[in-house]
Short mmCIF file of C-alpha atoms in Angstrom, two decimals:
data_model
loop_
_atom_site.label_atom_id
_atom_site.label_comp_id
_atom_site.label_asym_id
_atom_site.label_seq_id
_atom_site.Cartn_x
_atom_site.Cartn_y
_atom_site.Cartn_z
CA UNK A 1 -2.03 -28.31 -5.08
CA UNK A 2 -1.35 -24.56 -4.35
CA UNK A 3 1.80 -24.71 -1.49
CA UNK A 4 -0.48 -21.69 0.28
CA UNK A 5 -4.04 -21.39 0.04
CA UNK A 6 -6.41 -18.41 1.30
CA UNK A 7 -10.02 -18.41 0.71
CA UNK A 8 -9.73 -15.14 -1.81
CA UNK A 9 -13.42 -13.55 -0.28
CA UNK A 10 -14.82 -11.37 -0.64
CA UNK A 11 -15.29 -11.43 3.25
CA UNK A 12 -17.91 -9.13 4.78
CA UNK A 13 -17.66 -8.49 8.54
CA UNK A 14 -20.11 -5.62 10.41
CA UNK A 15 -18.23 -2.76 12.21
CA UNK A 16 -17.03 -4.46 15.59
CA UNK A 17 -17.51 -7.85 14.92
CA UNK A 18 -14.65 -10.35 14.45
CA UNK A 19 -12.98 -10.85 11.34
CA UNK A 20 -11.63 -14.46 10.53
CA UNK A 21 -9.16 -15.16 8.00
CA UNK A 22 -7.79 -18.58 7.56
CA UNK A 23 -4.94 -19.96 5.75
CA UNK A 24 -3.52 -23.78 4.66
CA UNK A 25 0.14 -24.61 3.72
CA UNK A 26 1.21 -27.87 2.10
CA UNK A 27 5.14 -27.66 3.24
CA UNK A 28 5.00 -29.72 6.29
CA UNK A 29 8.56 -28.72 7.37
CA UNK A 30 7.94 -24.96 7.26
CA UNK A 31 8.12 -23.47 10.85
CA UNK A 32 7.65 -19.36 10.29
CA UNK A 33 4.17 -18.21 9.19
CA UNK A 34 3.30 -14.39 8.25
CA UNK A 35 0.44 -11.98 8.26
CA UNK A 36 0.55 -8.89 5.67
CA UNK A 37 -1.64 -6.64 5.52
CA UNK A 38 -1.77 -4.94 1.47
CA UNK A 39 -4.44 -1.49 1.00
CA UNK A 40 -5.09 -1.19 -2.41
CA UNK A 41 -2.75 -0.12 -4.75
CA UNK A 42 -0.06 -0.44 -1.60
CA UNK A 43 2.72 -2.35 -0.73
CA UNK A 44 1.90 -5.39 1.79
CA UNK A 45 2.51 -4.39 5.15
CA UNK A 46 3.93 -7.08 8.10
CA UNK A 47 1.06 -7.24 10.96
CA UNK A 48 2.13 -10.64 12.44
CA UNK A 49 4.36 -13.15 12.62
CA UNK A 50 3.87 -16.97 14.44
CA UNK A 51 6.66 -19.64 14.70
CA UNK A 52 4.94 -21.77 17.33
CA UNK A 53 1.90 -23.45 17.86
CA UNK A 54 -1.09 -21.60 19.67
CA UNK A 55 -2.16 -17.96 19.76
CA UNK A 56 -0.12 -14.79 19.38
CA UNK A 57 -2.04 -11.59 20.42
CA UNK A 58 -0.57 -7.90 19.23
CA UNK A 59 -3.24 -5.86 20.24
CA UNK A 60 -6.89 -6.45 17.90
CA UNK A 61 -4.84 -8.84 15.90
CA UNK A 62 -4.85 -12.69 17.01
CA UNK A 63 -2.71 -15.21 15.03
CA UNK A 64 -3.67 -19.42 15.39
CA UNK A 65 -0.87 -21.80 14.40
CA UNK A 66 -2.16 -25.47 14.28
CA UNK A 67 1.48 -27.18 12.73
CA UNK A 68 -0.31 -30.55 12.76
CA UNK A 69 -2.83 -29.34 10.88
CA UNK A 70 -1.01 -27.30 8.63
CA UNK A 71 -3.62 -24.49 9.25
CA UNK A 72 -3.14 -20.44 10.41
CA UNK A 73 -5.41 -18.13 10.71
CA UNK A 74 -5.46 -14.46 11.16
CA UNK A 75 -8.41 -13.12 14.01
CA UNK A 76 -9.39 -9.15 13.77
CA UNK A 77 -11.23 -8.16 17.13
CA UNK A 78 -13.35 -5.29 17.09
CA UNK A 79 -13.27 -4.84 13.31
CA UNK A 80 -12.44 -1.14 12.12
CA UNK A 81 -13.77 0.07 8.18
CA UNK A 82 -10.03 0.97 8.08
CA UNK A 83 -9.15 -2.61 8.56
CA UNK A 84 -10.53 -3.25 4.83
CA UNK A 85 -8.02 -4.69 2.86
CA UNK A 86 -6.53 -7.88 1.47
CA UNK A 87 -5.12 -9.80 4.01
CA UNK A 88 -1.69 -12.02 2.51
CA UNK A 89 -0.92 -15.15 4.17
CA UNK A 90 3.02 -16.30 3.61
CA UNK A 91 5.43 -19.37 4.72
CA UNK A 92 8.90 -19.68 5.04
CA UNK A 93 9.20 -23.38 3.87
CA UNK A 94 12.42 -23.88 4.32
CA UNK A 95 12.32 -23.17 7.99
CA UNK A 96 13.66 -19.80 9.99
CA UNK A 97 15.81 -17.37 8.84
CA UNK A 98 15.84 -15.65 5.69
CA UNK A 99 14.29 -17.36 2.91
CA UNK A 100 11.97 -16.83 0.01
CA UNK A 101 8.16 -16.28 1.24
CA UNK A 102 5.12 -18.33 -0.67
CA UNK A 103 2.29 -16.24 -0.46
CA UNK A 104 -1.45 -16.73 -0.64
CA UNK A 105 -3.37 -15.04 -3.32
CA UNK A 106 -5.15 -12.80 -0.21
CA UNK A 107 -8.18 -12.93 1.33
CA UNK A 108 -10.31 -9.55 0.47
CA UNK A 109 -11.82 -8.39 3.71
CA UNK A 110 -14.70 -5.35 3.79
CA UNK A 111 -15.74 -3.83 7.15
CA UNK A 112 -18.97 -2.27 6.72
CA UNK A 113 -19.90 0.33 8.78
CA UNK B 1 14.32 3.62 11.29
CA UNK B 2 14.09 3.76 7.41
CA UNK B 3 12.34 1.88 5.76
CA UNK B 4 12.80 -0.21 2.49
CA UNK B 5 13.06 2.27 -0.12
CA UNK B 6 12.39 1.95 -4.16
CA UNK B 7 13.09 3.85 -7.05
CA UNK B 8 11.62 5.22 -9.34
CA UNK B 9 7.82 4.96 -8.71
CA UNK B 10 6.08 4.91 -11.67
CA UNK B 11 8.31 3.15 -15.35
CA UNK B 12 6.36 3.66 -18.67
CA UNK B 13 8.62 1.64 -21.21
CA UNK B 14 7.56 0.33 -24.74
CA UNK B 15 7.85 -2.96 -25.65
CA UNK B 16 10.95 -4.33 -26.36
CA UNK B 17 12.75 -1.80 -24.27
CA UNK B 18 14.78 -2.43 -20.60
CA UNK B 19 13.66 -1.45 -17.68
CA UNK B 20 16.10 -0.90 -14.41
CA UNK B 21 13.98 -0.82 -11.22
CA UNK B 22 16.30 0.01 -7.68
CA UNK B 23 15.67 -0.85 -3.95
CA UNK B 24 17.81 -0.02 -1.13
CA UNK B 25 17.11 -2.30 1.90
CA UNK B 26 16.65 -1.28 5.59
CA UNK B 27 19.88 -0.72 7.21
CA UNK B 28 21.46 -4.04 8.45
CA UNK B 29 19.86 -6.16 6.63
CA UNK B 30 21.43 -7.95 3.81
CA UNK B 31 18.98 -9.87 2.30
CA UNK B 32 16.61 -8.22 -0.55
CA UNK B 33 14.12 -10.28 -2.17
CA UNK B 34 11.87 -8.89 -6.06
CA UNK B 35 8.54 -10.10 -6.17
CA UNK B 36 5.91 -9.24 -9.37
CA UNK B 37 2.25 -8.46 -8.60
CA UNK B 38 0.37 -8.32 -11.74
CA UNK B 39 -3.41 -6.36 -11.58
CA UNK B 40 -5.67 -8.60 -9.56
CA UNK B 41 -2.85 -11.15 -9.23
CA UNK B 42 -1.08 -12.18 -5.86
CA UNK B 43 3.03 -11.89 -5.31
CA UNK B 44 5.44 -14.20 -7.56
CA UNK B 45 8.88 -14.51 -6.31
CA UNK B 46 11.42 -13.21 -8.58
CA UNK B 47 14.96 -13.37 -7.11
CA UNK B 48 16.54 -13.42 -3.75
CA UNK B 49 19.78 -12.00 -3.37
CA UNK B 50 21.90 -11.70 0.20
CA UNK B 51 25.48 -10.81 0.44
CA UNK B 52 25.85 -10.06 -2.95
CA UNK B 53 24.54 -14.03 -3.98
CA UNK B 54 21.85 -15.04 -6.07
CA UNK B 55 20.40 -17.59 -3.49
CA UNK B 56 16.70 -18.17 -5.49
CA UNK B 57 15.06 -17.65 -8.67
CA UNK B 58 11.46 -18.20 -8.95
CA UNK B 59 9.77 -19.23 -12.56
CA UNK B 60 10.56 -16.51 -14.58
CA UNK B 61 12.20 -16.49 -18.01
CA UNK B 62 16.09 -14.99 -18.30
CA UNK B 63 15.42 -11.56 -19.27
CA UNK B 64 14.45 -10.82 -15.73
CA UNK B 65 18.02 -10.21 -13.93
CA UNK B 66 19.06 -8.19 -11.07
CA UNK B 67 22.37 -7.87 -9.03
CA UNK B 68 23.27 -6.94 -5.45
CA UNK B 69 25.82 -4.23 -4.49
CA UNK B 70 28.09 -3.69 -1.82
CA UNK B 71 26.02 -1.94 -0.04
CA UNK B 72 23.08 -4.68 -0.23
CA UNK B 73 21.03 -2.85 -2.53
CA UNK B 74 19.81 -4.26 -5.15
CA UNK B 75 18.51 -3.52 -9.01
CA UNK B 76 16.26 -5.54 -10.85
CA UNK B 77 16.43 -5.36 -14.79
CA UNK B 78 13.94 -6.64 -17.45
CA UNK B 79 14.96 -6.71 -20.75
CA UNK B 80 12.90 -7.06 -23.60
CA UNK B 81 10.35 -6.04 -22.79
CA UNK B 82 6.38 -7.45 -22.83
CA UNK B 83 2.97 -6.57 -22.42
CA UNK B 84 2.89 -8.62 -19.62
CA UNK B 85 5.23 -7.44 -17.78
CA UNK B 86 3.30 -4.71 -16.71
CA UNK B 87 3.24 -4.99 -12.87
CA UNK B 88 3.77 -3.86 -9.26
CA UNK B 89 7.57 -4.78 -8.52
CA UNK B 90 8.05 -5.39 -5.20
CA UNK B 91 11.41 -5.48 -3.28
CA UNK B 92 11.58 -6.71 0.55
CA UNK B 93 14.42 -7.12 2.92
CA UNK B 94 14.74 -9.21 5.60
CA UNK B 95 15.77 -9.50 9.14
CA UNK B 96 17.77 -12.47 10.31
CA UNK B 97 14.54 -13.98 11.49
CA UNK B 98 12.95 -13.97 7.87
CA UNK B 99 10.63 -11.32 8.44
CA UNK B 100 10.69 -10.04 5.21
CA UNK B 101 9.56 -5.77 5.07
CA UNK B 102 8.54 -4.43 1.53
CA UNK B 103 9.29 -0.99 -0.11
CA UNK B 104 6.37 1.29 -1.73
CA UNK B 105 7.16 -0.83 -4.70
CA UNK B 106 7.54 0.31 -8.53
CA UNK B 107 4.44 0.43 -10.97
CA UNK B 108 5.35 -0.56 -14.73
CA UNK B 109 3.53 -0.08 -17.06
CA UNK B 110 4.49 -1.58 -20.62
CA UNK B 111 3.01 0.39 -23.65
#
């Protein structure tokens, strides 16, 4: 079993809908959850970060953290074509703090205008 | 603020040869981490240094090796090099709260 698992898409979402991106970890102690954001041919970029359970909002972006379920998930409001992209879900397993990241393999998300 | 920075951008080496990739973390931070994203593939973990330590290795074989200066940055060197090896190398720093921030990465390419 993968430690992090992403649905890899492609995901089509029309211009100003919602985009929803989910993500599963199998490291039931891991308590600090991340969001990158990787244009191709680019380096990932850090859009959000969740340590506790519920919603975090940052503008468009809304990240879910269900630690019972083992399950995050990454909401785009008001989808934008420049929000294309892979979307990289990663876990700190061995708690907070600095740590190696497991990453997802990325979800591949298309806006279409 | 700057940002994580990498050098150089683009590596063409030829098989067999050593490559020496650089990164140079954000200031204050003393943790840098190498991660190898093949074409198509997602990140592997390489190595995670912080205060000069080799904390973590991931699954690679021994002719990956890197160090950690003084001055927290870091240099990652492949020897022998493969066809395979042929990647995007990644280097990150992180804060104290793990948030890990990644440079514009170096592109090798292995002829």
């Amino acid at each position: 079993q993968k430690e992090v698992e992403q649905n890899s898409g492609p995901l089509s979402v029309p211009e100003g809908a919602i985009a929803s991106l989910n993500c599963t970890y199998s490291d039931r102690g891991s308590q600090s959850f991340f969001w990158y954001r990787q244009y191709s041919g680019k380096s990932p970029e850090l859009i959000m970060s969740i340590y506790s359970n519920g919603d975090k909002e940052d503008g468009r972006f809304t990240a879910q953290l269900n630690k019972a379920s083992q399950y995050v998930s990454l909401l785009i409001r008001d989808s934008q074509p420049s929000d294309s992209a892979t979307y990289l879900c990663a876990v700190n397993p061995g708690g907070q703090g600095a740590q190696k990241l497991v990453f997802g393999q990325g979800t591949r998300l298309t806006i279409n205008p | 603020e700057a940002g994580v920075t990498q050098s150089p951008t683009h590596l063409i080496k030829t098989r067999g040869q050593q490559a020496t990739l650089r990164c140079s973390p954000i200031s204050g931070h003393t943790s840098v981490y190498w991660y190898q994203q093949a074409l198509g593939l997602g990140l592997q973990f390489l190595l995670w240094y912080d205060e000069g330590e080799e904390r973590n290795r991931g699954n690679f074989p021994p002719r990956f090796s890197g160090r950690q200066f003084p001055n927290y940055s870091s240099e990652l060197n492949v020897n022998a090099l493969e066809l395979e090896d042929s990647a995007l190398y990644l280097c990150a720093s992180s804060s104290k709260w793990g948030e890990q921030f990644f440079g514009p990465g170096t592109r090798l390419t292995v002829l």
